[in-house]
C-alpha positions as a printed NumPy array, in Angstrom:
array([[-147.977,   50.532,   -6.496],
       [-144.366,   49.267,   -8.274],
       [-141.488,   51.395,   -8.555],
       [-138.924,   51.168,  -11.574],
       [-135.763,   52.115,  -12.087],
       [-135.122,   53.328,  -15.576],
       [-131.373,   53.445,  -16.644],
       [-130.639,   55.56 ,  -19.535],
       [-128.506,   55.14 ,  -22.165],
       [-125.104,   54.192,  -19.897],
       [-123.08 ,   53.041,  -22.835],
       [-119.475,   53.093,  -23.488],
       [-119.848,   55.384,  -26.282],
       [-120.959,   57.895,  -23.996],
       [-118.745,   57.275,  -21.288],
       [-115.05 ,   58.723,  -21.441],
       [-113.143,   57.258,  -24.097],
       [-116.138,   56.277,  -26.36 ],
       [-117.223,   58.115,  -29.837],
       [-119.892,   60.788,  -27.651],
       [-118.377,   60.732,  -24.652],
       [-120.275,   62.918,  -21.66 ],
       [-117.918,   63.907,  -18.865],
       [-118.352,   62.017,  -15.671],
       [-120.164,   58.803,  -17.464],
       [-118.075,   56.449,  -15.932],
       [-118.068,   57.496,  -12.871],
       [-121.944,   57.875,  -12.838],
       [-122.017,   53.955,  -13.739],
       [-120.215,   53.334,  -10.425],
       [-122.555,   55.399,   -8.569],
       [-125.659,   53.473,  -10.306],
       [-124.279,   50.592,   -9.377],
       [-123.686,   51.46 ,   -5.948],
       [-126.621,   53.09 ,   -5.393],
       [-128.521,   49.779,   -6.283],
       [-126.26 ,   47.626,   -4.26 ],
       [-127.947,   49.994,   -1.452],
       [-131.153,   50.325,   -1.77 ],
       [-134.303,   48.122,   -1.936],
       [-137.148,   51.178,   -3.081],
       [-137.455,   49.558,   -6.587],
       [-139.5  ,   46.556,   -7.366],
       [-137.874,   46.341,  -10.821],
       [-135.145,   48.335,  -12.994],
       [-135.172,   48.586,  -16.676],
       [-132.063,   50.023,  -19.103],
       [-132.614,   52.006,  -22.643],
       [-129.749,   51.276,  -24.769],
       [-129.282,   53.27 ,  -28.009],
       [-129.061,   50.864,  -30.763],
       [-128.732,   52.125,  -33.863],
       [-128.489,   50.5  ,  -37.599],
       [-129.598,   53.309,  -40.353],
       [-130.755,   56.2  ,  -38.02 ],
       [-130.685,   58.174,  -41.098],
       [-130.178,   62.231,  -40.57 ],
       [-129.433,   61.561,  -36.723],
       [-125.714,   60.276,  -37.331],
       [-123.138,   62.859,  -39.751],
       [-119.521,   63.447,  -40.929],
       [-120.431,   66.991,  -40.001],
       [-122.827,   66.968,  -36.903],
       [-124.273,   69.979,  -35.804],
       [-124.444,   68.712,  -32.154],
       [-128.205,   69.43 ,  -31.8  ],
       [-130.212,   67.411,  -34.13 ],
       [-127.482,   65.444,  -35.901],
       [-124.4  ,   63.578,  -34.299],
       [-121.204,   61.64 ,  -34.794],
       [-121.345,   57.534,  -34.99 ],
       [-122.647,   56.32 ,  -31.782],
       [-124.08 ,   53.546,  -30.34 ],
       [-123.8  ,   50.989,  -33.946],
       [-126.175,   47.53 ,  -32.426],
       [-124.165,   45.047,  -31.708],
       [-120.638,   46.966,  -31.452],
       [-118.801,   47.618,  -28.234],
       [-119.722,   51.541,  -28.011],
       [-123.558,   49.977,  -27.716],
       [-122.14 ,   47.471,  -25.03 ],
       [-123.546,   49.443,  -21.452],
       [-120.421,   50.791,  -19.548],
       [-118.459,   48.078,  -17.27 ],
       [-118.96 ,   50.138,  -14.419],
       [-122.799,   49.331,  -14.689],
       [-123.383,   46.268,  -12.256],
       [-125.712,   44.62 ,  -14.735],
       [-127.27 ,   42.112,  -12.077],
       [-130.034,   43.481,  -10.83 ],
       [-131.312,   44.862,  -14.478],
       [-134.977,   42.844,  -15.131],
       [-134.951,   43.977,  -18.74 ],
       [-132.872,   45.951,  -21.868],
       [-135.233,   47.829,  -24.164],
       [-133.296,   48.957,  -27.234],
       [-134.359,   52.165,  -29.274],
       [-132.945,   54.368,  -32.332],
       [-132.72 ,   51.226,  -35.282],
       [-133.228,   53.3  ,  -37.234],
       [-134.463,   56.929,  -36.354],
       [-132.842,   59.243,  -33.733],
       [-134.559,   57.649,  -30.775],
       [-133.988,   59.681,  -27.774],
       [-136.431,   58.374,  -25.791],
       [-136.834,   54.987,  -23.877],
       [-140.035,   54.873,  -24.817],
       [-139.55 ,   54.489,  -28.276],
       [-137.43 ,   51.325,  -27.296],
       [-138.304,   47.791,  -27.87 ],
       [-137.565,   44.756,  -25.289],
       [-134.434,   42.996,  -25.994],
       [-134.53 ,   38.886,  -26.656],
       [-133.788,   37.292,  -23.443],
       [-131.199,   35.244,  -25.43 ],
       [-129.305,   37.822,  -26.156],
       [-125.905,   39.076,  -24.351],
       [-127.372,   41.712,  -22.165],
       [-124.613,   44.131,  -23.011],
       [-124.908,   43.554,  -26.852],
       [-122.269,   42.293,  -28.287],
       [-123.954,   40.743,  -31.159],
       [-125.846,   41.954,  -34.373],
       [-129.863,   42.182,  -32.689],
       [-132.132,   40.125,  -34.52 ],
       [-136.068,   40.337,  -35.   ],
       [-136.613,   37.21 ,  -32.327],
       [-139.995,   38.127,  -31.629],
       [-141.093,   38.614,  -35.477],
       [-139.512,   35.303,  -36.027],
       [-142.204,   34.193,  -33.165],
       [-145.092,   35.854,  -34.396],
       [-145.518,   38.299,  -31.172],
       [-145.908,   41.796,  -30.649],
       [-142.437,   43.751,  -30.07 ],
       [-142.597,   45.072,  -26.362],
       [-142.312,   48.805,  -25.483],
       [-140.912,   49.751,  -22.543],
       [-144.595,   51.258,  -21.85 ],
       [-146.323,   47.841,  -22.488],
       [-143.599,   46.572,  -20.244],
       [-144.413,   48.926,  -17.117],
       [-147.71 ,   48.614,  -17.628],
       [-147.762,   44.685,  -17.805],
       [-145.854,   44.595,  -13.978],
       [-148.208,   47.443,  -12.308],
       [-145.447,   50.253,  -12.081],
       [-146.96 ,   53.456,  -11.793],
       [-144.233,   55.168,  -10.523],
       [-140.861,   55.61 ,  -12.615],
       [-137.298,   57.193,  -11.259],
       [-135.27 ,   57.653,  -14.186],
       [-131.149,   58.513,  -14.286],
       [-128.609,   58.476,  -16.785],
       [-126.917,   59.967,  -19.738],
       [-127.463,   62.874,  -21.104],
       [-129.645,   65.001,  -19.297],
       [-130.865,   67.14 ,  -21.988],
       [-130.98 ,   64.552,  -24.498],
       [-132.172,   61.1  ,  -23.903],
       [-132.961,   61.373,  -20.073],
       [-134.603,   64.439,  -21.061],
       [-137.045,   62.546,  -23.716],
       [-137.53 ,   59.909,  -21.763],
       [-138.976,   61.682,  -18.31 ],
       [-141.573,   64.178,  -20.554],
       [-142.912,   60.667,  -22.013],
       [-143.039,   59.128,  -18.95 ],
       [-145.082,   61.692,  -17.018],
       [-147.023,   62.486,  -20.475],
       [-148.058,   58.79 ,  -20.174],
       [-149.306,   59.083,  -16.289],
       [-146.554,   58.062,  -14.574],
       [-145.129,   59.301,  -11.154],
       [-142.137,   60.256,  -12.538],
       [-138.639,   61.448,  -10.853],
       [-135.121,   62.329,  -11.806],
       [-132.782,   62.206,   -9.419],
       [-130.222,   64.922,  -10.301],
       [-127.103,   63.14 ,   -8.671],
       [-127.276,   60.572,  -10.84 ],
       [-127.573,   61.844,  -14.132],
       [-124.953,   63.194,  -16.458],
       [-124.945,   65.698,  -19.313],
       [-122.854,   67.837,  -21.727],
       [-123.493,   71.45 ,  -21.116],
       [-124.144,   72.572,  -17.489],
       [-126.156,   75.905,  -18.237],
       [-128.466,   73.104,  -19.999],
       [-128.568,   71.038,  -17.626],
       [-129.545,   73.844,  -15.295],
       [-132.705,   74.439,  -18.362],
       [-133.831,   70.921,  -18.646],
       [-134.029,   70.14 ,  -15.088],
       [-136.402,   73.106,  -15.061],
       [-138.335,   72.158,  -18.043],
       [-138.745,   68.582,  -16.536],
       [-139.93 ,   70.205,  -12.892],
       [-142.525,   72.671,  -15.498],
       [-143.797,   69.233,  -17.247],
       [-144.493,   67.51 ,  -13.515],
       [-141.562,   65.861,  -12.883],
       [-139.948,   65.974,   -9.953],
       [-136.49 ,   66.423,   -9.63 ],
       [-134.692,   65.546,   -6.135]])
């Protein structure tokens, strides 16, 4: 059985000093990093980037924090870029999600052209349309290198890490999120989340 590492959503516009920023972001990209530099448990590691165009009701001059949100994460600009603190090295694949809905899961993402800067600092482009293939999901993606077991981390907890572990283990997968290394807004939901995930058959360590 392959292990993956899924990295979620660590961005500069949710790091300190970006348009969403989550408290500790940074500092959580370090400890990514580090932890990888450490460890040799995962056969591959994947990171979601937001990656938003027209995301319609999911961006407002007037969020409401819950279902509708300030500019984040526009493709191609440097909030999208991941965080410098995010050793990008030994990252096997970017799948890119939200173009134009709210996409809060990695599973709704879509593989990123190899050709591509990693980080995005370009406008995406529809390289595999031009090529007449099938977009990759990150499910078609897992499934294609025999990873049945996912350990998932990142930013924020009760948003997009959230989405992203109840769609992995609602899609069969052994699926874990390690609490150190993820990073969220409000700490009494946090605290909810973590339990919801543990309720859904995650398992959080």
């Amino acid at each position: 059985m392959a292990k993956a590492l899924i990295i979620v959503d660590v961005q500069n516009d949710f790091c300190e000093g970006g348009s969403l920023a989550v408290a500790g972001g940074a500092a959580l990209a370090t400890e990514i990093s580090e932890m990888l530099a450490e460890t040799t448990d995962f056969d591959f590691v994947a990171a979601t980037q937001d990656w938003h165009v027209e995301p319609g009701s999911h961006f407002s001059e007037t969020p409401n924090f819950r279902t509708s949100w300030p500019v984040h994460c526009v493709a191609g600009s440097k909030g999208a870029a991941l965080h410098r603190n995010l050793d990008t090295e030994d990252i096997d694949a970017y799948f890119r999600k939200g173009k134009y809905d709210a996409g809060y899961s990695g599973f709704d993402g879509l593989l990123a052209p190899e050709d591509e800067v990693a980080v995005g600092e370009r406008e995406a482009h529809e390289s595999a349309a031009e090529n007449n293939e099938s977009p990759v999901s990150l499910d078609d993606w897992l499934r294609d290198n025999d990873i049945d077991d996912v350990v998932i981390v990142g930013i924020a907890t009760e948003h997009c890490v959230r989405a992203t572990a109840l769609d992995a283990v609602n899609a069969g997968y052994n699926t874990t999120v390690l609490r150190d290394f993820v990073a969220g807004i409000d700490e009494d939901a946090i605290e909810e989340t973590l339990e919801e995930l543990e309720d859904a058959g995650v398992e959080v360590k």
